[in-house]
Coordinates of N, CA, C and O in Angstrom, one line a residue:
M1 N 12.7 11.5 -4.8 CA 12.5 10.2 -4.2 C 11.0 9.9 -4.3 O 10.2 10.7 -4.0
I2 N 10.7 8.7 -4.7 CA 9.4 8.1 -4.7 C 9.3 7.1 -3.6 O 10.2 6.2 -3.5
I3 N 8.3 7.3 -2.7 CA 8.1 6.3 -1.7 C 6.8 5.5 -2.1 O 5.7 6.1 -2.1
L4 N 7.0 4.3 -2.4 CA 5.9 3.4 -2.9 C 5.5 2.5 -1.8 O 6.2 1.7 -1.3
I5 N 4.2 2.7 -1.2 CA 3.7 2.0 -0.1 C 2.6 1.1 -0.6 O 1.6 1.6 -1.1
T6 N 2.7 -0.2 -0.3 CA 1.6 -1.1 -0.6 C 1.4 -2.1 0.6 O 2.2 -2.0 1.6
G7 N 0.5 -3.0 0.4 CA 0.3 -4.0 1.5 C -1.1 -4.4 1.6 O -2.0 -3.9 0.9
A8 N -1.3 -5.3 2.5 CA -2.7 -5.8 2.7 C -3.6 -4.8 3.3 O -3.2 -3.7 3.9
S9 N -4.9 -5.0 3.2 CA -5.9 -4.1 3.8 C -5.7 -4.0 5.3 O -5.4 -5.0 6.0
H10 N -6.0 -2.8 5.8 CA -6.0 -2.5 7.3 C -4.6 -2.5 7.9 O -4.5 -2.4 9.1
T11 N -3.5 -2.5 7.1 CA -2.2 -2.6 7.7 C -1.6 -1.2 8.0 O -0.6 -1.0 8.6
G12 N -2.3 -0.1 7.6 CA -1.9 1.2 7.9 C -1.1 1.9 6.8 O -0.3 2.8 7.1
K13 N -1.3 1.5 5.6 CA -0.6 2.1 4.5 C -0.9 3.6 4.4 O 0.0 4.4 4.3
T14 N -2.2 4.0 4.6 CA -2.6 5.4 4.5 C -2.0 6.2 5.7 O -1.6 7.3 5.6
L15 N -2.0 5.5 6.9 CA -1.5 6.2 8.1 C 0.0 6.4 7.9 O 0.5 7.5 8.2
L16 N 0.8 5.4 7.4 CA 2.2 5.6 7.1 C 2.4 6.7 6.1 O 3.3 7.6 6.3
A17 N 1.6 6.7 5.0 CA 1.8 7.8 4.0 C 1.5 9.2 4.6 O 2.3 10.1 4.3
Q18 N 0.5 9.3 5.5 CA 0.2 10.6 6.1 C 1.4 11.0 7.0 O 1.8 12.1 7.0
R19 N 2.0 10.1 7.8 CA 3.1 10.4 8.6 C 4.3 10.8 7.8 O 5.1 11.7 8.2
L20 N 4.5 10.1 6.7 CA 5.7 10.4 5.8 C 5.5 11.8 5.2 O 6.4 12.6 5.1
L21 N 4.2 12.1 4.8 CA 3.9 13.4 4.3 C 4.3 14.5 5.3 O 4.9 15.5 5.0
E22 N 3.9 14.3 6.6 CA 4.1 15.3 7.6 C 5.6 15.4 7.9 O 6.1 16.5 8.2
A23 N 6.4 14.2 7.9 CA 7.8 14.3 8.2 C 8.6 14.8 7.0 O 9.6 15.5 7.2
C24 N 8.3 14.4 5.8 CA 9.2 14.7 4.6 C 8.6 15.9 3.8 O 9.4 16.4 3.0
H25 N 7.4 16.2 4.0 CA 6.7 17.2 3.2 C 6.6 16.9 1.7 O 6.7 17.8 0.9
Y26 N 6.5 15.6 1.4 CA 6.3 15.1 0.1 C 4.9 15.1 -0.3 O 4.0 14.7 0.6
P27 N 4.5 15.4 -1.5 CA 3.1 15.2 -1.9 C 2.7 13.7 -1.8 O 3.6 12.9 -1.9
Y28 N 1.4 13.5 -1.8 CA 0.9 12.1 -1.5 C -0.2 11.8 -2.5 O -1.1 12.6 -2.7
L29 N 0.0 10.6 -3.2 CA -1.0 10.1 -4.1 C -1.6 8.9 -3.5 O -0.9 7.9 -3.3
S30 N -2.9 8.9 -3.3 CA -3.7 7.7 -2.9 C -4.2 7.0 -4.2 O -5.0 7.5 -4.9
I31 N -3.7 5.7 -4.4 CA -4.2 5.0 -5.5 C -5.7 4.7 -5.4 O -6.5 4.6 -6.3
D32 N -6.2 4.6 -4.1 CA -7.7 4.5 -3.9 C -8.4 5.7 -4.4 O -9.5 5.5 -4.9
H33 N -7.9 6.9 -4.3 CA -8.6 8.1 -4.8 C -8.6 8.0 -6.3 O -9.7 8.4 -6.9
L34 N -7.5 7.6 -6.9 CA -7.5 7.4 -8.4 C -8.6 6.4 -8.8 O -9.3 6.6 -9.7
K35 N -8.6 5.3 -8.1 CA -9.6 4.2 -8.4 C -11.0 4.8 -8.3 O -11.8 4.6 -9.2
M36 N -11.3 5.5 -7.2 CA -12.7 6.0 -7.1 C -13.0 7.1 -8.1 O -14.2 7.2 -8.6
G37 N -12.0 7.9 -8.5 CA -12.2 8.8 -9.6 C -12.6 8.2 -10.9 O -13.5 8.6 -11.6
L38 N -11.9 7.1 -11.2 CA -12.2 6.3 -12.5 C -13.6 5.7 -12.4 O -14.3 5.7 -13.4
I39 N -13.9 5.1 -11.2 CA -15.2 4.5 -11.1 C -16.3 5.5 -11.1 O -17.3 5.3 -11.8
R40 N -16.2 6.5 -10.4 CA -17.3 7.5 -10.2 C -17.5 8.3 -11.5 O -18.7 8.7 -11.8
T41 N -16.5 8.4 -12.4 CA -16.7 9.1 -13.6 C -17.2 8.2 -14.7 O -17.5 8.7 -15.8
G42 N -17.3 6.9 -14.4 CA -17.7 6.0 -15.4 C -16.6 5.6 -16.4 O -16.9 5.0 -17.4
M43 N -15.4 6.0 -16.1 CA -14.3 5.6 -17.1 C -13.9 4.2 -17.0 O -13.1 3.7 -17.8
T44 N -14.5 3.4 -16.1 CA -14.4 2.0 -16.0 C -15.7 1.4 -15.5 O -16.4 2.1 -14.7
D45 N -16.0 0.2 -15.8 CA -17.2 -0.5 -15.3 C -16.9 -1.3 -14.1 O -17.7 -1.9 -13.5
L46 N -15.6 -1.3 -13.7 CA -15.2 -2.0 -12.5 C -15.8 -1.4 -11.2 O -16.2 -0.2 -11.2
T47 N -15.8 -2.2 -10.2 CA -16.3 -1.7 -8.9 C -15.2 -1.8 -7.9 O -14.2 -2.4 -8.1
P48 N -15.4 -1.1 -6.7 CA -14.3 -1.2 -5.7 C -14.0 -2.6 -5.3 O -12.9 -2.9 -4.7
M49 N -14.8 -3.6 -5.6 CA -14.6 -5.0 -5.2 C -13.8 -5.8 -6.2 O -13.4 -6.9 -5.9
D50 N -13.5 -5.2 -7.3 CA -12.8 -5.9 -8.4 C -11.3 -5.7 -8.3 O -10.6 -5.2 -9.2
D51 N -10.7 -6.1 -7.2 CA -9.3 -5.9 -6.8 C -8.3 -6.3 -7.9 O -7.5 -5.5 -8.3
E52 N -8.4 -7.5 -8.4 CA -7.4 -8.0 -9.4 C -7.5 -7.2 -10.7 O -6.5 -6.9 -11.2
A53 N -8.7 -7.0 -11.1 CA -8.9 -6.3 -12.4 C -8.4 -4.8 -12.2 O -7.9 -4.2 -13.2
L54 N -8.6 -4.3 -11.0 CA -8.2 -2.9 -10.8 C -6.7 -2.7 -10.9 O -6.2 -1.6 -11.3
V55 N -6.0 -3.7 -10.5 CA -4.5 -3.6 -10.6 C -4.1 -3.4 -12.1 O -3.3 -2.5 -12.4
D56 N -4.8 -4.2 -13.0 CA -4.5 -4.0 -14.4 C -4.9 -2.7 -15.0 O -4.2 -2.2 -15.9
V57 N -5.9 -2.0 -14.4 CA -6.3 -0.7 -14.9 C -5.5 0.4 -14.2 O -5.0 1.3 -14.9
L58 N -5.2 0.3 -12.9 CA -4.6 1.4 -12.2 C -3.1 1.4 -12.3 O -2.5 2.5 -12.4
W59 N -2.5 0.2 -12.3 CA -1.0 0.2 -12.2 C -0.3 0.9 -13.4 O 0.6 1.7 -13.2
P60 N -0.8 0.7 -14.7 CA -0.1 1.4 -15.8 C -0.2 2.9 -15.6 O 0.8 3.6 -16.0
I61 N -1.3 3.4 -15.1 CA -1.4 4.9 -14.9 C -0.4 5.3 -13.8 O 0.4 6.3 -13.9
V62 N -0.4 4.6 -12.6 CA 0.4 4.9 -11.5 C 1.9 4.8 -11.9 O 2.7 5.7 -11.6
R63 N 2.2 3.7 -12.6 CA 3.6 3.5 -13.0 C 4.1 4.7 -13.8 O 5.2 5.2 -13.6
E64 N 3.3 5.2 -14.8 CA 3.7 6.3 -15.6 C 3.8 7.6 -14.8 O 4.6 8.5 -15.1
M65 N 2.9 7.8 -13.8 CA 3.0 8.9 -13.0 C 4.3 8.9 -12.2 O 5.0 10.0 -12.0
I66 N 4.7 7.7 -11.7 CA 5.9 7.6 -11.0 C 7.1 8.0 -11.9 O 8.0 8.7 -11.5
K67 N 7.1 7.4 -13.1 CA 8.2 7.8 -14.0 C 8.3 9.3 -14.3 O 9.4 9.8 -14.3
T68 N 7.1 9.9 -14.5 CA 7.1 11.3 -14.7 C 7.7 12.1 -13.6 O 8.4 13.0 -13.7
A69 N 7.3 11.7 -12.3 CA 7.8 12.4 -11.1 C 9.3 12.3 -11.1 O 10.0 13.2 -10.8
I70 N 9.8 11.1 -11.3 CA 11.3 10.9 -11.3 C 12.0 11.7 -12.3 O 13.0 12.4 -12.1
E71 N 11.4 11.7 -13.5 CA 12.0 12.4 -14.6 C 12.1 13.9 -14.3 O 13.0 14.7 -14.7
N72 N 11.1 14.4 -13.6 CA 11.0 15.8 -13.2 C 11.7 16.1 -11.9 O 11.5 17.2 -11.4
R73 N 12.3 15.1 -11.3 CA 13.0 15.2 -10.0 C 12.1 15.7 -8.9 O 12.4 16.6 -8.1
Q74 N 10.9 15.1 -8.9 CA 9.9 15.5 -7.9 C 9.8 14.3 -6.9 O 9.9 13.2 -7.3
N75 N 9.6 14.7 -5.7 CA 9.3 13.7 -4.6 C 7.8 13.4 -4.6 O 7.0 14.3 -4.8
L76 N 7.5 12.1 -4.2 CA 6.1 11.7 -4.2 C 5.9 10.5 -3.4 O 6.8 9.6 -3.5
I77 N 4.9 10.5 -2.5 CA 4.5 9.3 -1.8 C 3.3 8.7 -2.6 O 2.3 9.4 -2.8
V78 N 3.4 7.4 -2.9 CA 2.3 6.7 -3.6 C 1.9 5.6 -2.8 O 2.7 4.8 -2.4
E79 N 0.6 5.5 -2.4 CA 0.1 4.5 -1.5 C -1.1 3.8 -2.0 O -2.0 4.5 -2.6
G80 N -1.2 2.5 -1.9 CA -2.3 1.8 -2.2 C -2.0 0.3 -2.4 O -0.9 -0.1 -2.5
C81 N -3.1 -0.5 -2.4 CA -2.9 -2.0 -2.6 C -2.8 -2.4 -4.0 O -2.6 -3.6 -4.3
Y82 N -2.9 -1.5 -5.0 CA -3.0 -1.9 -6.4 C -1.6 -1.9 -7.0 O -1.4 -1.3 -8.1
V83 N -0.6 -2.5 -6.4 CA 0.7 -2.6 -6.9 C 1.0 -4.1 -7.2 O 0.9 -4.9 -6.3
P84 N 1.4 -4.4 -8.4 CA 1.6 -5.8 -8.7 C 2.9 -6.3 -8.0 O 3.8 -5.5 -7.8
F85 N 2.9 -7.6 -7.7 CA 4.1 -8.2 -7.1 C 5.4 -8.0 -7.9 O 6.4 -7.7 -7.3
D86 N 5.3 -8.0 -9.2 CA 6.5 -7.9 -10.0 C 6.6 -6.4 -10.5 O 7.2 -6.2 -11.6
W87 N 6.3 -5.4 -9.7 CA 6.3 -4.0 -10.1 C 7.7 -3.6 -10.6 O 7.7 -2.7 -11.5
R88 N 8.7 -4.1 -10.1 CA 10.1 -3.7 -10.5 C 10.4 -3.9 -12.0 O 11.1 -3.1 -12.6
Q89 N 9.8 -4.9 -12.6 CA 10.0 -5.2 -14.0 C 9.6 -4.0 -14.9 O 10.0 -3.9 -16.1
D90 N 8.8 -3.1 -14.4 CA 8.3 -2.0 -15.2 C 9.2 -0.8 -15.1 O 8.9 0.3 -15.8
F91 N 10.3 -0.9 -14.4 CA 11.3 0.2 -14.3 C 12.7 -0.2 -14.6 O 13.1 -1.2 -14.1
G92 N 13.4 0.6 -15.3 CA 14.8 0.4 -15.5 C 15.6 0.9 -14.3 O 15.0 1.6 -13.4
E93 N 16.9 0.6 -14.2 CA 17.7 1.1 -13.1 C 17.7 2.6 -12.9 O 17.8 3.1 -11.8
E94 N 17.5 3.3 -14.0 CA 17.5 4.8 -13.9 C 16.3 5.3 -13.1 O 16.3 6.4 -12.6
Y95 N 15.3 4.4 -13.0 CA 14.1 4.8 -12.1 C 14.2 4.1 -10.8 O 13.9 4.7 -9.7
L96 N 14.6 2.8 -10.7 CA 14.6 2.1 -9.5 C 15.4 2.7 -8.4 O 15.1 2.6 -7.2
S97 N 16.5 3.4 -8.7 CA 17.4 4.0 -7.7 C 16.7 5.1 -7.0 O 17.1 5.6 -6.0
F98 N 15.6 5.6 -7.6 CA 14.8 6.7 -6.9 C 13.5 6.2 -6.2 O 12.7 7.1 -5.8
I99 N 13.3 4.9 -6.1 CA 12.1 4.4 -5.5 C 12.4 3.7 -4.3 O 13.2 2.7 -4.3
R100 N 11.8 4.1 -3.2 CA 11.9 3.3 -1.9 C 10.5 2.5 -1.8 O 9.5 3.1 -1.8
F101 N 10.6 1.2 -1.7 CA 9.5 0.4 -1.7 C 9.2 -0.1 -0.3 O 10.1 -0.6 0.4
I102 N 7.9 0.0 0.1 CA 7.5 -0.5 1.4 C 6.3 -1.3 1.3 O 5.3 -0.8 0.7
C103 N 6.3 -2.6 1.7 CA 5.1 -3.4 1.7 C 4.8 -3.8 3.2 O 5.6 -4.4 3.9
L104 N 3.6 -3.4 3.7 CA 3.2 -3.6 5.0 C 2.3 -4.9 5.1 O 1.4 -5.0 4.3
A105 N 2.6 -5.7 6.1 CA 1.7 -6.9 6.3 C 1.8 -7.3 7.8 O 2.7 -7.0 8.5
F106 N 0.7 -7.9 8.2 CA 0.6 -8.4 9.6 C 0.9 -9.8 9.6 O 0.5 -10.6 8.7
S107 N 1.5 -10.3 10.7 CA 1.7 -11.7 10.9 C 0.4 -12.3 11.4 O -0.5 -11.5 11.9
D108 N 0.2 -13.6 11.2 CA -1.1 -14.2 11.7 C -1.2 -14.0 13.2 O -2.3 -13.7 13.7
E109 N -0.1 -14.1 14.0 CA -0.1 -13.9 15.4 C -0.5 -12.5 15.8 O -1.2 -12.3 16.8
Y110 N 0.0 -11.5 15.0 CA -0.4 -10.1 15.3 C -1.9 -10.0 15.2 O -2.6 -9.4 16.0
I111 N -2.5 -10.5 14.1 CA -3.9 -10.4 13.9 C -4.7 -11.1 15.0 O -5.7 -10.6 15.5
D112 N -4.2 -12.3 15.4 CA -4.9 -13.0 16.5 C -4.9 -12.1 17.8 O -5.9 -12.1 18.5
R113 N -3.8 -11.5 18.1 CA -3.7 -10.7 19.3 C -4.4 -9.3 19.3 O -4.8 -8.8 20.3
H114 N -4.5 -8.8 18.1 CA -4.9 -7.4 17.9 C -6.1 -7.1 17.0 O -6.3 -6.0 16.6
F115 N -6.8 -8.1 16.7 CA -7.9 -8.0 15.7 C -8.9 -6.8 16.1 O -9.2 -6.0 15.3
P116 N -9.4 -6.8 17.4 CA -10.3 -5.7 17.7 C -9.6 -4.3 17.5 O -10.3 -3.4 17.1
E117 N -8.3 -4.2 17.8 CA -7.6 -2.9 17.6 C -7.5 -2.6 16.1 O -7.6 -1.4 15.8
I118 N -7.2 -3.6 15.3 CA -7.1 -3.4 13.9 C -8.4 -2.8 13.4 O -8.4 -1.8 12.6
L119 N -9.5 -3.4 13.8 CA -10.8 -2.8 13.3 C -11.1 -1.4 13.9 O -11.6 -0.6 13.2
A120 N -10.7 -1.2 15.1 CA -10.9 0.1 15.8 C -10.2 1.2 15.1 O -10.6 2.4 15.1
H121 N -9.0 0.9 14.5 CA -8.2 1.9 13.8 C -8.4 1.9 12.3 O -7.7 2.6 11.6
A122 N -9.4 1.2 11.8 CA -9.6 1.1 10.3 C -9.9 2.4 9.7 O -9.5 2.6 8.5
S123 N -10.4 3.3 10.4 CA -10.7 4.6 9.8 C -9.9 5.7 10.4 O -10.3 6.9 10.5
A124 N -8.7 5.4 10.8 CA -7.8 6.4 11.4 C -7.5 7.6 10.5 O -7.4 8.7 11.0
I125 N -7.4 7.4 9.2 CA -7.1 8.5 8.3 C -8.3 8.7 7.3 O -8.7 9.8 7.1
E126 N -8.7 7.6 6.7 CA -9.9 7.7 5.8 C -11.0 6.9 6.4 O -10.9 5.9 7.0
R127 N -12.2 7.5 6.2 CA -13.4 6.8 6.7 C -13.8 5.6 5.8 O -14.0 5.8 4.6
R128 N -13.9 4.5 6.4 CA -14.4 3.3 5.6 C -15.9 3.3 5.7 O -16.5 3.6 6.8
I129 N -16.5 2.9 4.7 CA -18.0 2.9 4.7 C -18.5 1.8 5.6 O -19.4 1.9 6.4
S130 N -17.9 0.6 5.5 CA -18.3 -0.5 6.3 C -17.1 -1.5 6.4 O -16.4 -1.8 5.4
D131 N -17.0 -2.1 7.5 CA -16.0 -3.2 7.7 C -16.7 -4.5 8.1 O -16.1 -5.4 8.7
D132 N -18.0 -4.6 7.9 CA -18.8 -5.7 8.3 C -18.3 -7.0 7.8 O -18.4 -8.1 8.4
D133 N -17.6 -7.0 6.6 CA -17.1 -8.2 6.0 C -15.7 -8.6 6.4 O -15.1 -9.6 5.9
C134 N -15.1 -7.8 7.2 CA -13.7 -8.0 7.6 C -13.6 -9.0 8.8 O -14.2 -8.7 9.8
T135 N -12.9 -10.1 8.5 CA -12.8 -11.1 9.6 C -11.3 -11.3 9.8 O -10.5 -11.0 8.9
A136 N -11.0 -11.9 10.9 CA -9.6 -12.2 11.2 C -9.0 -13.2 10.2 O -7.9 -13.0 9.7
E137 N -9.8 -14.2 9.9 CA -9.3 -15.2 8.9 C -9.1 -14.6 7.5 O -8.2 -14.9 6.8
G138 N -10.0 -13.7 7.1 CA -9.9 -13.0 5.8 C -8.6 -12.1 5.8 O -7.9 -12.1 4.8
L139 N -8.4 -11.4 6.9 CA -7.1 -10.6 7.0 C -5.9 -11.5 6.9 O -4.9 -11.1 6.3
K140 N -5.9 -12.6 7.6 CA -4.8 -13.5 7.5 C -4.5 -14.0 6.1 O -3.4 -13.9 5.7
R141 N -5.6 -14.3 5.4 CA -5.4 -14.8 4.0 C -4.8 -13.6 3.2 O -3.9 -13.9 2.4
D142 N -5.4 -12.4 3.3 CA -4.9 -11.3 2.6 C -3.4 -11.0 2.9 O -2.6 -10.8 1.9
N143 N -3.1 -11.0 4.1 CA -1.7 -10.7 4.5 C -0.7 -11.7 4.0 O 0.3 -11.4 3.5
R144 N -1.1 -13.0 4.1 CA -0.3 -14.1 3.6 C -0.1 -14.0 2.1 O 1.0 -14.2 1.6
R145 N -1.1 -13.6 1.4 CA -1.0 -13.4 0.0 C 0.0 -12.3 -0.4 O 0.9 -12.5 -1.3
Y146 N 0.0 -11.2 0.3 CA 0.9 -10.1 0.1 C 2.4 -10.6 0.5 O 3.3 -10.3 -0.3
I147 N 2.5 -11.2 1.6 CA 3.8 -11.6 2.0 C 4.4 -12.6 1.0 O 5.6 -12.5 0.6
E148 N 3.7 -13.6 0.7 CA 4.2 -14.7 -0.2 C 4.4 -14.1 -1.6 O 5.4 -14.4 -2.3
G149 N 3.5 -13.3 -2.1 CA 3.6 -12.7 -3.5 C 4.8 -11.8 -3.6 O 5.6 -11.9 -4.6
F150 N 5.0 -10.9 -2.7 CA 6.1 -10.0 -2.8 C 7.4 -10.7 -2.5 O 8.5 -10.4 -3.1
R151 N 7.4 -11.7 -1.6 CA 8.7 -12.5 -1.3 C 9.1 -13.2 -2.6 O 10.3 -13.3 -3.0
K152 N 8.1 -13.9 -3.3 CA 8.4 -14.6 -4.5 C 9.0 -13.6 -5.6 O 9.8 -14.0 -6.4
A153 N 8.6 -12.4 -5.5 CA 9.1 -11.4 -6.5 C 10.4 -10.8 -6.0 O 11.0 -9.9 -6.7
G154 N 11.0 -11.3 -4.9 CA 12.3 -10.8 -4.4 C 12.2 -9.6 -3.5 O 13.2 -9.0 -3.1
E155 N 11.0 -9.3 -3.0 CA 10.9 -8.1 -2.1 C 10.9 -8.6 -0.6 O 10.8 -9.8 -0.4
N156 N 11.1 -7.7 0.3 CA 11.2 -8.0 1.7 C 10.1 -7.2 2.4 O 10.3 -6.1 2.9
P157 N 8.9 -7.8 2.5 CA 7.8 -7.1 3.2 C 8.1 -6.8 4.6 O 8.8 -7.5 5.3
V158 N 7.6 -5.7 5.1 CA 7.7 -5.3 6.5 C 6.6 -6.0 7.2 O 5.4 -5.7 7.0
I159 N 6.9 -7.0 8.0 CA 5.9 -7.8 8.7 C 5.7 -7.3 10.1 O 6.7 -7.4 10.9
I160 N 4.6 -6.9 10.4 CA 4.3 -6.3 11.8 C 3.9 -7.5 12.6 O 2.9 -8.2 12.4
R161 N 4.8 -7.8 13.6 CA 4.7 -8.9 14.5 C 4.3 -8.6 15.9 O 3.6 -9.4 16.6
D162 N 4.7 -7.4 16.4 CA 4.5 -7.1 17.8 C 4.1 -5.6 18.0 O 2.9 -5.4 18.1
D163 N 5.0 -4.7 18.0 CA 4.7 -3.3 18.3 C 4.5 -2.5 17.0 O 5.4 -2.2 16.3
Y164 N 3.2 -2.2 16.7 CA 2.8 -1.6 15.5 C 3.5 -0.2 15.4 O 4.1 0.1 14.4
E165 N 3.3 0.6 16.4 CA 3.9 2.0 16.4 C 5.4 2.0 16.2 O 5.9 2.8 15.5
E166 N 6.1 1.1 16.9 CA 7.5 1.0 16.7 C 7.9 0.6 15.3 O 8.9 1.2 14.7
T167 N 7.1 -0.3 14.7 CA 7.4 -0.6 13.3 C 7.2 0.6 12.4 O 8.1 0.9 11.5
L168 N 6.2 1.4 12.6 CA 6.0 2.6 11.7 C 7.1 3.6 12.0 O 7.6 4.2 11.0
R169 N 7.5 3.8 13.2 CA 8.5 4.7 13.6 C 9.8 4.3 12.8 O 10.6 5.2 12.3
S170 N 10.1 3.0 12.8 CA 11.3 2.6 12.1 C 11.3 2.9 10.6 O 12.4 3.1 10.0
L171 N 10.2 3.0 10.1 CA 10.0 3.3 8.6 C 10.1 4.7 8.3 O 10.4 5.1 7.2
L172 N 9.9 5.6 9.3 CA 10.0 7.0 9.2 C 11.4 7.5 9.2 O 11.7 8.6 8.7
G173 N 12.3 6.7 9.7 CA 13.7 7.2 9.8 C 14.5 7.2 8.6 O 14.3 7.2 7.5

């Protein structure tokens, strides 16, 4: 089984991946780690701020890693924001039946009510260098983009509206 987790920044993708790792004992791949490996080795001239271009570089690699894991009957959690909205078109049915897809997003109302908490938990699993540029309006735009993009592609994003921990617990079951 492949558990593919994506979503907007600060939604807890890494936290969910960590909890799934602990519950399922599946290995875990952070697309962010792959990104930084490519950047730090100079294998790309892109920077961590080049989100759109990074999808084009990272997704083909991640896609083929997922296929290889499925072909080898290996379980894997793959987490990161560099998953294209139309990701399913890259897999035939023989692969899709082995992929559980989760897209996390916050509702605007959740961000309005919980913005200080969102920032306070930003480094719950991985340390962020800086969140100085993170604003409530920016998070809302980012989350709306994920919700709309994945919905247009036929996905059903998990929208966190009220109880964050309860939402994560429901995904662990």
